[in-house]
């Protein structure tokens, strides 16, 4: 939009179409394409985190809407001090859903009874072994039984883990145990330090199980599917042999051929081959879905064929049914049956399926691409995404890929897991190895090399995705290339990515492979970081540097190298205090981590002081009832307990517990996966409940949720109810009422009801001015949004004092030389230019330029933007020579920026405020661009 209006008829039509859609969200933005894409990315991320996952908002006042202020960068999701990988959790949820997808029960009732008997049997009782051949239906049985237990025994805590392909992340023993421990901690409301050292983690798990099971009211069932696929299962799962706590039952499934000898003595539930009735039922389901009718003779042939152990296996029969259904009534079913009957096991039947897919392809090129896709997925660590396949093979069109994936998915070869294509069953993976890689290690190595080259190309030093961190080191490990693995590990961002996602054991195993002990590993990381620091310039890279120092400090602490951990954590703290703000939430994060080292060092006085500082910052930034405040309270409580100050510790624990309970009620669960069910209960409570501040807050949050979904009518209802309830319970002048007014105003602004928005913003401003400190962030938000609204409505005279107040607030908050003050000065200067008051605008721009140059250096993009604005003023004042000189400087900065990052704009988080641009130094039609960058 330009000047508050739409720039063209086509844009107007698009906006009208969007406004009819319930789930569309519009973002107003003026600026570069990269910045626009980043705005959209932020909006989508916000919706996913708040609405789908139920994570806490990270703004200092997260519930206000429409705030365009730069918010604190979100920290990694943590559970206590333990790093939690939401990706691993999502993978498990998808594995469970996939395992339970089949509509067929396969006569499981008799097995369900046996499993129920295990739960009811008196303790102590060893684990129950569910055994069967590959594809016999073990995962399906367990997932169906889990669903039944969740439905009929809501007090039973069920923890499950589905192991995928051998050597995938899901088969790493330390990650499996850490995940189970964290799930137990989550359900028992216990937040305690948890070691990340893989050996200690495995050793301590029985103690955790004992301790946490004692806190749980009811039974705990732990289910591990395909446990024999876990790397060195017998060695790493020793806790299974120990006597289990009385309320804990363990069920593990194994392939009958690969079950460790010691486990064969446990009570065993063996899955029998399918009987003829189940075989017929499975094949009928597949045939009916394609409207295929078999003759009696064909049914008899199938029944006779499916009698051996390998041919009356659930996966084999399912695949057989799908193959017949694919041929359909138009094809020759007898001929297909004859071909199928030649296949005496699942792998050979998969080979037949693959060959039939190949024959259906129209060209040799497509057949070649099919081979490439399957081979590249088979040599990857955790799978490959569609976009990666299209970049690996530029000749692969999206239409061809979609068609191939559809065929491979339909025939149980491939599936999706966390957005990656992977093999649906181990036998499919084995078949691809046999079919395409018979020449052996050379072929496998060539495909691995292709992936290595792809992810190496993706890997620029400051942009590492979880994909490159997951795949590259693992591929080097598989190739036995220790030199390249070593170099990869010294890429600070790769190691940071693995560590922050909780893959500590994996990172450690890579270092052990290259033959480095803990001390030399620490020294090499520190040297790399010092080298990287030399190239850091500007605010963004310094924030990134602080994150790297913090990660290194935490990593060294987890390795037990306490004296070496202090220096990087101290450096991280210094950078954040200088570059961000002494009261920024990330400063609290640094203080918290540093205190953790002092606790282990038994320097309790130092630790207490740091934890208290972190607590104060977190309370100011997030409010007194935020989970991050609970984290600091828990840390302090643990510290007091170590000093035998039990009374103080107990008080803090109670306070923390209440915060976590409230957060869980609001958000579903600490990791947010029970969110939707919880919100339904909240709505019911709100309908029947009485007026309380908590209910008013929940109504406000629901209003925010619907606003983010662009369901503005429903959002308005909730926000109004929240405001009315707050006015009744708290009084009309309470700051919480200002929050509701602010949110409603933002909603009316979105609906273009500007008069209503103006009235509400003015009320909110009046309350906040009286109730809050003159430099409070909430006051600054309202001032800013009302000022922008006045400007949008053309009420420029009313906007001026608010823009002036915004400058004052930032000066009080950050000091007169902070870049944030420069941003506010630029916004005020643009307003004066709109009012044709260029004389008033000039000193504001000049002061902003000086601040930007002092803060960021003379070649920063913000300096360039301000020079461009000054060039416009000089041009309009008739000083063409000065305008040309300023414009030339601005262009030099722009060119240097483009060269530096290969033509891509850097200033993603630019807060350079309102800008106007010089379209051409020679054009008389200079115009102003308005709107927040």
CSV table of N, CA, C and O in Angstrom, one decimal, residues 424-534:
chain,number,residue,atom,x,y,z
A,424,UNK,N,9.0,-46.8,4.2
A,424,UNK,CA,7.9,-47.1,5.1
A,424,UNK,C,8.3,-48.3,5.9
A,424,UNK,O,7.8,-48.4,7.1
A,425,UNK,N,9.0,-49.3,5.4
A,425,UNK,CA,9.4,-50.5,6.1
A,425,UNK,C,10.8,-50.9,5.8
A,425,UNK,O,11.3,-50.6,4.7
A,426,UNK,N,11.4,-51.5,6.8
A,426,UNK,CA,12.8,-51.9,6.6
A,426,UNK,C,13.0,-52.8,5.4
A,426,UNK,O,14.0,-52.7,4.7
A,427,UNK,N,12.0,-53.7,5.1
A,427,UNK,CA,12.2,-54.5,3.9
A,427,UNK,C,12.2,-53.8,2.6
A,427,UNK,O,12.9,-54.2,1.6
A,428,UNK,N,11.5,-52.6,2.5
A,428,UNK,CA,11.6,-51.8,1.3
A,428,UNK,C,13.0,-51.2,1.1
A,428,UNK,O,13.5,-51.2,0.0
A,429,UNK,N,13.6,-50.8,2.2
A,429,UNK,CA,15.0,-50.3,2.2
A,429,UNK,C,15.9,-51.4,1.8
A,429,UNK,O,16.8,-51.2,0.9
A,430,UNK,N,15.7,-52.6,2.3
A,430,UNK,CA,16.6,-53.8,2.0
A,430,UNK,C,16.5,-54.1,0.5
A,430,UNK,O,17.5,-54.4,-0.2
A,431,UNK,N,15.2,-54.0,0.0
A,431,UNK,CA,15.0,-54.4,-1.5
A,431,UNK,C,15.7,-53.4,-2.4
A,431,UNK,O,16.3,-53.8,-3.4
A,432,UNK,N,15.7,-52.1,-2.0
A,432,UNK,CA,16.4,-51.1,-2.9
A,432,UNK,C,17.9,-51.3,-2.9
A,432,UNK,O,18.5,-51.2,-3.9
A,433,UNK,N,18.4,-51.7,-1.7
A,433,UNK,CA,19.9,-52.0,-1.7
A,433,UNK,C,20.2,-53.2,-2.6
A,433,UNK,O,21.2,-53.2,-3.3
A,434,UNK,N,19.3,-54.2,-2.6
A,434,UNK,CA,19.5,-55.4,-3.4
A,434,UNK,C,19.3,-55.1,-4.9
A,434,UNK,O,20.1,-55.6,-5.7
A,435,UNK,N,18.3,-54.3,-5.2
A,435,UNK,CA,17.9,-54.1,-6.6
A,435,UNK,C,18.9,-53.2,-7.3
A,435,UNK,O,19.3,-53.4,-8.4
A,436,UNK,N,19.3,-52.1,-6.6
A,436,UNK,CA,20.1,-51.0,-7.2
A,436,UNK,C,21.6,-51.0,-6.8
A,436,UNK,O,22.4,-50.3,-7.4
A,437,UNK,N,21.9,-51.6,-5.7
A,437,UNK,CA,23.3,-51.4,-5.2
A,437,UNK,C,24.0,-52.7,-5.0
A,437,UNK,O,24.8,-52.9,-4.1
A,438,UNK,N,23.8,-53.7,-5.9
A,438,UNK,CA,24.4,-55.0,-5.8
A,438,UNK,C,25.9,-54.9,-6.0
A,438,UNK,O,26.7,-55.7,-5.4
A,439,UNK,N,26.4,-53.9,-6.7
A,439,UNK,CA,27.8,-53.7,-6.9
A,439,UNK,C,28.5,-53.4,-5.6
A,439,UNK,O,29.8,-53.5,-5.5
A,440,UNK,N,27.8,-53.0,-4.6
A,440,UNK,CA,28.4,-52.9,-3.2
A,440,UNK,C,28.7,-51.5,-2.8
A,440,UNK,O,28.1,-50.5,-3.3
A,441,UNK,N,29.8,-51.4,-2.1
A,441,UNK,CA,30.2,-50.2,-1.4
A,441,UNK,C,30.4,-49.0,-2.3
A,441,UNK,O,30.2,-47.8,-2.0
A,442,UNK,N,31.0,-49.3,-3.5
A,442,UNK,CA,31.3,-48.2,-4.4
A,442,UNK,C,30.1,-47.4,-4.8
A,442,UNK,O,30.1,-46.2,-4.9
A,443,UNK,N,29.0,-48.1,-5.1
A,443,UNK,CA,27.7,-47.4,-5.5
A,443,UNK,C,27.2,-46.6,-4.3
A,443,UNK,O,26.8,-45.4,-4.5
A,444,UNK,N,27.2,-47.2,-3.2
A,444,UNK,CA,26.7,-46.6,-2.0
A,444,UNK,C,27.5,-45.3,-1.7
A,444,UNK,O,26.9,-44.2,-1.5
A,445,UNK,N,28.8,-45.4,-1.8
A,445,UNK,CA,29.7,-44.3,-1.6
A,445,UNK,C,29.5,-43.2,-2.6
A,445,UNK,O,29.5,-42.0,-2.2
A,446,UNK,N,29.2,-43.5,-3.8
A,446,UNK,CA,28.9,-42.5,-4.8
A,446,UNK,C,27.7,-41.7,-4.5
A,446,UNK,O,27.7,-40.4,-4.6
A,447,UNK,N,26.6,-42.3,-4.1
A,447,UNK,CA,25.4,-41.6,-3.7
A,447,UNK,C,25.6,-40.8,-2.4
A,447,UNK,O,25.1,-39.7,-2.3
A,448,UNK,N,26.4,-41.4,-1.5
A,448,UNK,CA,26.7,-40.6,-0.3
A,448,UNK,C,27.4,-39.3,-0.6
A,448,UNK,O,27.2,-38.2,-0.1
A,449,UNK,N,28.4,-39.5,-1.6
A,449,UNK,CA,29.2,-38.3,-2.0
A,449,UNK,C,28.3,-37.2,-2.6
A,449,UNK,O,28.5,-36.0,-2.4
A,450,UNK,N,27.3,-37.6,-3.4
A,450,UNK,CA,26.4,-36.7,-4.0
A,450,UNK,C,25.6,-35.9,-2.9
A,450,UNK,O,25.5,-34.6,-3.0
A,451,UNK,N,25.2,-36.6,-1.8
A,451,UNK,CA,24.6,-35.9,-0.7
A,451,UNK,C,25.6,-35.0,0.0
A,451,UNK,O,25.2,-33.8,0.4
A,452,UNK,N,26.8,-35.5,0.2
A,452,UNK,CA,27.8,-34.6,0.8
A,452,UNK,C,28.1,-33.3,0.1
A,452,UNK,O,28.1,-32.3,0.7
A,453,UNK,N,28.2,-33.4,-1.2
A,453,UNK,CA,28.4,-32.2,-2.1
A,453,UNK,C,27.2,-31.3,-2.0
A,453,UNK,O,27.4,-30.1,-1.9
A,454,UNK,N,26.0,-31.8,-1.9
A,454,UNK,CA,24.8,-31.0,-1.9
A,454,UNK,C,24.8,-30.2,-0.5
A,454,UNK,O,24.6,-29.0,-0.5
A,455,UNK,N,25.0,-30.9,0.6
A,455,UNK,CA,24.8,-30.3,1.9
A,455,UNK,C,26.1,-29.4,2.2
A,455,UNK,O,25.9,-28.4,2.9
A,456,UNK,N,27.2,-29.7,1.6
A,456,UNK,CA,28.4,-28.8,1.7
A,456,UNK,C,28.1,-27.5,1.0
A,456,UNK,O,28.5,-26.4,1.5
A,457,UNK,N,27.5,-27.6,-0.1
A,457,UNK,CA,27.1,-26.4,-0.9
A,457,UNK,C,26.1,-25.6,-0.1
A,457,UNK,O,26.2,-24.3,-0.1
A,458,UNK,N,25.2,-26.2,0.6
A,458,UNK,CA,24.2,-25.5,1.4
A,458,UNK,C,24.8,-24.8,2.6
A,458,UNK,O,24.2,-23.9,3.2
A,459,UNK,N,26.0,-25.3,3.0
A,459,UNK,CA,26.6,-24.9,4.3
A,459,UNK,C,27.4,-23.7,4.1
A,459,UNK,O,28.6,-23.8,3.9
A,460,UNK,N,26.8,-22.5,4.2
A,460,UNK,CA,27.6,-21.3,4.3
A,460,UNK,C,27.9,-21.2,5.8
A,460,UNK,O,27.2,-21.7,6.7
A,461,UNK,N,28.9,-20.4,6.2
A,461,UNK,CA,29.4,-20.5,7.6
A,461,UNK,C,28.4,-20.0,8.6
A,461,UNK,O,28.3,-20.4,9.7
A,462,UNK,N,27.5,-19.0,8.2
A,462,UNK,CA,26.6,-18.5,9.2
A,462,UNK,C,25.2,-18.9,8.9
A,462,UNK,O,24.2,-18.3,9.4
A,463,UNK,N,25.0,-19.9,8.0
A,463,UNK,CA,23.6,-20.4,7.8
A,463,UNK,C,23.6,-21.9,7.7
A,463,UNK,O,23.8,-22.5,6.7
A,464,UNK,N,23.3,-22.5,8.8
A,464,UNK,CA,23.3,-23.9,8.9
A,464,UNK,C,21.9,-24.4,9.3
A,464,UNK,O,21.3,-23.9,10.3
A,465,UNK,N,21.3,-25.2,8.5
A,465,UNK,CA,20.0,-25.7,8.8
A,465,UNK,C,20.1,-27.0,9.6
A,465,UNK,O,21.2,-27.6,9.6
A,466,UNK,N,19.0,-27.4,10.2
A,466,UNK,CA,19.1,-28.7,11.0
A,466,UNK,C,19.3,-29.9,10.0
A,466,UNK,O,19.9,-30.9,10.4
A,467,UNK,N,19.0,-29.7,8.7
A,467,UNK,CA,19.2,-30.8,7.8
A,467,UNK,C,20.7,-31.0,7.5
A,467,UNK,O,21.2,-32.1,7.5
A,468,UNK,N,21.4,-29.9,7.3
A,468,UNK,CA,22.9,-30.1,7.0
A,468,UNK,C,23.6,-30.6,8.3
A,468,UNK,O,24.5,-31.4,8.2
A,469,UNK,N,23.1,-30.1,9.5
A,469,UNK,CA,23.7,-30.6,10.7
A,469,UNK,C,23.4,-32.1,11.0
A,469,UNK,O,24.3,-32.8,11.5
A,470,UNK,N,22.2,-32.5,10.6
A,470,UNK,CA,21.9,-33.9,10.7
A,470,UNK,C,22.6,-34.8,9.8
A,470,UNK,O,23.0,-36.0,10.1
A,471,UNK,N,22.8,-34.4,8.5
A,471,UNK,CA,23.2,-35.3,7.5
A,471,UNK,C,24.8,-35.3,7.3
A,471,UNK,O,25.4,-36.3,7.3
A,472,UNK,N,25.4,-34.1,7.2
A,472,UNK,CA,26.8,-34.0,6.8
A,472,UNK,C,27.7,-34.8,7.8
A,472,UNK,O,28.5,-35.6,7.3
A,473,UNK,N,27.8,-34.5,9.1
A,473,UNK,CA,28.7,-35.2,9.9
A,473,UNK,C,28.5,-36.8,9.8
A,473,UNK,O,29.4,-37.5,9.8
A,474,UNK,N,27.2,-37.1,9.8
A,474,UNK,CA,26.9,-38.6,9.7
A,474,UNK,C,27.4,-39.2,8.4
A,474,UNK,O,28.0,-40.3,8.4
A,475,UNK,N,27.3,-38.5,7.3
A,475,UNK,CA,27.7,-39.0,6.0
A,475,UNK,C,29.3,-39.1,6.0
A,475,UNK,O,29.8,-40.1,5.5
A,476,UNK,N,30.0,-38.1,6.6
A,476,UNK,CA,31.4,-38.2,6.7
A,476,UNK,C,31.8,-39.4,7.6
A,476,UNK,O,32.8,-40.1,7.3
A,477,UNK,N,31.0,-39.6,8.6
A,477,UNK,CA,31.3,-40.8,9.5
A,477,UNK,C,31.1,-42.1,8.7
A,477,UNK,O,32.0,-43.0,8.8
A,478,UNK,N,30.1,-42.2,7.9
A,478,UNK,CA,29.8,-43.4,7.2
A,478,UNK,C,30.9,-43.6,6.1
A,478,UNK,O,31.3,-44.7,5.8
A,479,UNK,N,31.4,-42.5,5.5
A,479,UNK,CA,32.4,-42.6,4.5
A,479,UNK,C,33.8,-42.9,5.1
A,479,UNK,O,34.8,-43.2,4.4
A,480,UNK,N,33.9,-42.7,6.5
A,480,UNK,CA,35.2,-42.9,7.1
A,480,UNK,C,36.2,-41.8,6.9
A,480,UNK,O,37.4,-42.0,7.0
A,481,UNK,N,35.7,-40.6,6.5
A,481,UNK,CA,36.5,-39.5,6.2
A,481,UNK,C,36.7,-38.6,7.4
A,481,UNK,O,36.0,-37.7,7.7
A,482,UNK,N,37.7,-39.0,8.3
A,482,UNK,CA,37.9,-38.3,9.5
A,482,UNK,C,38.3,-36.8,9.4
A,482,UNK,O,37.9,-36.0,10.2
A,483,UNK,N,39.1,-36.6,8.3
A,483,UNK,CA,39.5,-35.2,8.1
A,483,UNK,C,38.4,-34.2,7.8
A,483,UNK,O,38.3,-33.2,8.4
A,484,UNK,N,37.5,-34.7,6.9
A,484,UNK,CA,36.3,-33.8,6.6
A,484,UNK,C,35.4,-33.7,7.8
A,484,UNK,O,34.7,-32.7,8.0
A,485,UNK,N,35.2,-34.8,8.5
A,485,UNK,CA,34.3,-34.8,9.7
A,485,UNK,C,34.9,-33.8,10.7
A,485,UNK,O,34.1,-33.0,11.3
A,486,UNK,N,36.2,-33.8,10.9
A,486,UNK,CA,36.8,-32.9,11.9
A,486,UNK,C,36.5,-31.4,11.4
A,486,UNK,O,36.1,-30.6,12.3
A,487,UNK,N,36.7,-31.2,10.2
A,487,UNK,CA,36.5,-29.8,9.6
A,487,UNK,C,35.0,-29.4,9.8
A,487,UNK,O,34.7,-28.3,10.2
A,488,UNK,N,34.1,-30.4,9.6
A,488,UNK,CA,32.7,-30.1,9.7
A,488,UNK,C,32.3,-29.8,11.1
A,488,UNK,O,31.5,-28.9,11.4
A,489,UNK,N,32.9,-30.5,12.1
A,489,UNK,CA,32.6,-30.3,13.5
A,489,UNK,C,33.1,-28.9,14.0
A,489,UNK,O,32.6,-28.3,14.9
A,490,UNK,N,34.2,-28.4,13.3
A,490,UNK,CA,34.7,-27.1,13.7
A,490,UNK,C,33.9,-26.0,13.1
A,490,UNK,O,34.2,-24.8,13.3
A,491,UNK,N,33.0,-26.3,12.2
A,491,UNK,CA,32.0,-25.3,11.8
A,491,UNK,C,31.1,-25.1,13.0
A,491,UNK,O,30.3,-25.9,13.4
A,492,UNK,N,31.3,-23.9,13.6
A,492,UNK,CA,30.6,-23.7,14.9
A,492,UNK,C,29.1,-23.8,14.8
A,492,UNK,O,28.5,-24.2,15.8
A,493,UNK,N,28.5,-23.5,13.7
A,493,UNK,CA,27.1,-23.5,13.6
A,493,UNK,C,26.5,-24.9,13.4
A,493,UNK,O,25.4,-25.2,13.8
A,494,UNK,N,27.3,-25.8,12.8
A,494,UNK,CA,26.9,-27.2,12.8
A,494,UNK,C,26.8,-27.8,14.2
A,494,UNK,O,25.8,-28.4,14.6
A,495,UNK,N,27.9,-27.6,15.0
A,495,UNK,CA,28.0,-28.1,16.3
A,495,UNK,C,26.9,-27.5,17.2
A,495,UNK,O,26.3,-28.1,18.0
A,496,UNK,N,26.7,-26.2,17.0
A,496,UNK,CA,25.7,-25.5,17.8
A,496,UNK,C,24.3,-26.1,17.5
A,496,UNK,O,23.5,-26.3,18.4
A,497,UNK,N,24.0,-26.3,16.2
A,497,UNK,CA,22.7,-26.9,15.9
A,497,UNK,C,22.5,-28.2,16.5
A,497,UNK,O,21.4,-28.5,17.1
A,498,UNK,N,23.5,-29.1,16.4
A,498,UNK,CA,23.3,-30.4,17.0
A,498,UNK,C,23.1,-30.3,18.5
A,498,UNK,O,22.3,-31.0,19.1
A,499,UNK,N,24.0,-29.5,19.2
A,499,UNK,CA,23.9,-29.4,20.6
A,499,UNK,C,22.6,-28.8,21.1
A,499,UNK,O,22.0,-29.3,22.0
A,500,UNK,N,22.2,-27.7,20.4
A,500,UNK,CA,20.9,-27.0,20.9
A,500,UNK,C,19.7,-27.9,20.7
A,500,UNK,O,18.7,-27.7,21.4
A,501,UNK,N,19.8,-28.9,19.8
A,501,UNK,CA,18.6,-29.8,19.6
A,501,UNK,C,18.8,-31.0,20.5
A,501,UNK,O,18.1,-32.0,20.3
A,502,UNK,N,19.7,-31.0,21.4
A,502,UNK,CA,19.9,-32.1,22.4
A,502,UNK,C,20.6,-33.3,21.9
A,502,UNK,O,20.6,-34.4,22.5
A,503,UNK,N,21.3,-33.2,20.7
A,503,UNK,CA,22.0,-34.3,20.1
A,503,UNK,C,23.5,-34.3,20.6
A,503,UNK,O,24.4,-34.5,19.9
A,504,UNK,N,23.6,-34.2,22.0
A,504,UNK,CA,24.9,-34.1,22.6
A,504,UNK,C,25.7,-35.4,22.4
A,504,UNK,O,26.9,-35.4,22.1
A,505,UNK,N,25.0,-36.6,22.6
A,505,UNK,CA,25.7,-37.9,22.5
A,505,UNK,C,26.2,-38.1,21.1
A,505,UNK,O,27.4,-38.6,20.9
A,506,UNK,N,25.5,-37.7,20.1
A,506,UNK,CA,25.9,-37.8,18.7
A,506,UNK,C,27.1,-36.9,18.4
A,506,UNK,O,28.1,-37.4,17.8
A,507,UNK,N,27.1,-35.7,18.9
A,507,UNK,CA,28.2,-34.8,18.7
A,507,UNK,C,29.5,-35.4,19.4
A,507,UNK,O,30.6,-35.3,18.8
A,508,UNK,N,29.3,-35.9,20.6
A,508,UNK,CA,30.4,-36.5,21.3
A,508,UNK,C,31.0,-37.7,20.6
A,508,UNK,O,32.3,-37.9,20.5
A,509,UNK,N,30.1,-38.5,20.0
A,509,UNK,CA,30.6,-39.7,19.3
A,509,UNK,C,31.4,-39.3,18.0
A,509,UNK,O,32.4,-40.0,17.7
A,510,UNK,N,31.0,-38.2,17.4
A,510,UNK,CA,31.8,-37.8,16.2
A,510,UNK,C,33.2,-37.4,16.6
A,510,UNK,O,34.2,-37.7,16.0
A,511,UNK,N,33.3,-36.6,17.7
A,511,UNK,CA,34.6,-36.2,18.2
A,511,UNK,C,35.5,-37.4,18.6
A,511,UNK,O,36.7,-37.4,18.4
A,512,UNK,N,34.9,-38.3,19.2
A,512,UNK,CA,35.6,-39.5,19.6
A,512,UNK,C,36.2,-40.3,18.4
A,512,UNK,O,37.3,-40.8,18.4
A,513,UNK,N,35.4,-40.2,17.3
A,513,UNK,CA,35.8,-40.9,16.1
A,513,UNK,C,37.0,-40.2,15.5
A,513,UNK,O,37.9,-40.9,14.9
A,514,UNK,N,37.1,-38.9,15.6
A,514,UNK,CA,38.3,-38.2,15.0
A,514,UNK,C,39.5,-38.2,16.0
A,514,UNK,O,40.5,-37.6,15.8
A,515,UNK,N,39.3,-38.9,17.2
A,515,UNK,CA,40.4,-39.2,18.1
A,515,UNK,C,40.7,-38.0,19.0
A,515,UNK,O,41.9,-37.8,19.3
A,516,UNK,N,39.7,-37.2,19.3
A,516,UNK,CA,40.0,-36.0,20.2
A,516,UNK,C,39.4,-36.2,21.6
A,516,UNK,O,38.3,-36.7,21.7
A,517,UNK,N,40.2,-35.9,22.6
A,517,UNK,CA,39.7,-36.0,24.0
A,517,UNK,C,39.0,-34.7,24.3
A,517,UNK,O,39.0,-33.7,23.5
A,518,UNK,N,38.4,-34.6,25.5
A,518,UNK,CA,37.6,-33.5,25.9
A,518,UNK,C,38.3,-32.2,25.9
A,518,UNK,O,37.9,-31.1,25.4
A,519,UNK,N,39.5,-32.2,26.4
A,519,UNK,CA,40.3,-30.9,26.5
A,519,UNK,C,40.7,-30.4,25.1
A,519,UNK,O,40.6,-29.2,24.9
A,520,UNK,N,41.2,-31.3,24.3
A,520,UNK,CA,41.6,-30.8,22.9
A,520,UNK,C,40.4,-30.3,22.1
A,520,UNK,O,40.4,-29.4,21.4
A,521,UNK,N,39.2,-31.0,22.3
A,521,UNK,CA,38.0,-30.6,21.7
A,521,UNK,C,37.6,-29.2,22.1
A,521,UNK,O,37.3,-28.3,21.3
A,522,UNK,N,37.7,-28.9,23.5
A,522,UNK,CA,37.4,-27.6,24.0
A,522,UNK,C,38.3,-26.5,23.4
A,522,UNK,O,37.9,-25.4,23.0
A,523,UNK,N,39.6,-26.8,23.4
A,523,UNK,CA,40.6,-25.9,22.9
A,523,UNK,C,40.4,-25.5,21.4
A,523,UNK,O,40.4,-24.3,21.0
A,524,UNK,N,40.0,-26.5,20.6
A,524,UNK,CA,39.8,-26.3,19.2
A,524,UNK,C,38.5,-25.4,19.0
A,524,UNK,O,38.5,-24.5,18.1
A,525,UNK,N,37.5,-25.7,19.7
A,525,UNK,CA,36.3,-24.9,19.6
A,525,UNK,C,36.6,-23.4,20.0
A,525,UNK,O,36.1,-22.5,19.3
A,526,UNK,N,37.3,-23.2,21.1
A,526,UNK,CA,37.6,-21.9,21.5
A,526,UNK,C,38.4,-21.1,20.5
A,526,UNK,O,38.2,-19.9,20.2
A,527,UNK,N,39.4,-21.8,19.9
A,527,UNK,CA,40.3,-21.1,18.8
A,527,UNK,C,39.4,-20.7,17.6
A,527,UNK,O,39.5,-19.6,17.1
A,528,UNK,N,38.5,-21.6,17.2
A,528,UNK,CA,37.6,-21.4,16.1
A,528,UNK,C,36.7,-20.1,16.4
A,528,UNK,O,36.5,-19.3,15.5
A,529,UNK,N,36.3,-20.1,17.6
A,529,UNK,CA,35.3,-19.0,18.0
A,529,UNK,C,36.1,-17.7,18.0
A,529,UNK,O,35.5,-16.6,17.6
A,530,UNK,N,37.3,-17.7,18.6
A,530,UNK,CA,38.1,-16.4,18.6
A,530,UNK,C,38.4,-15.9,17.2
A,530,UNK,O,38.3,-14.8,16.9
A,531,UNK,N,38.6,-16.9,16.3
A,531,UNK,CA,38.9,-16.6,14.8
A,531,UNK,C,37.6,-16.0,14.2
A,531,UNK,O,37.7,-15.0,13.5
A,532,UNK,N,36.5,-16.6,14.5
A,532,UNK,CA,35.2,-16.1,14.0
A,532,UNK,C,34.9,-14.7,14.5
A,532,UNK,O,34.4,-13.8,13.8
A,533,UNK,N,35.2,-14.4,15.8
A,533,UNK,CA,34.9,-13.1,16.4
A,533,UNK,C,35.6,-12.0,15.6
A,533,UNK,O,35.1,-10.9,15.5
A,534,UNK,N,36.8,-12.3,15.0
A,534,UNK,CA,37.5,-11.2,14.3
A,534,UNK,C,36.7,-10.7,13.1
A,534,UNK,O,36.8,-9.5,12.7
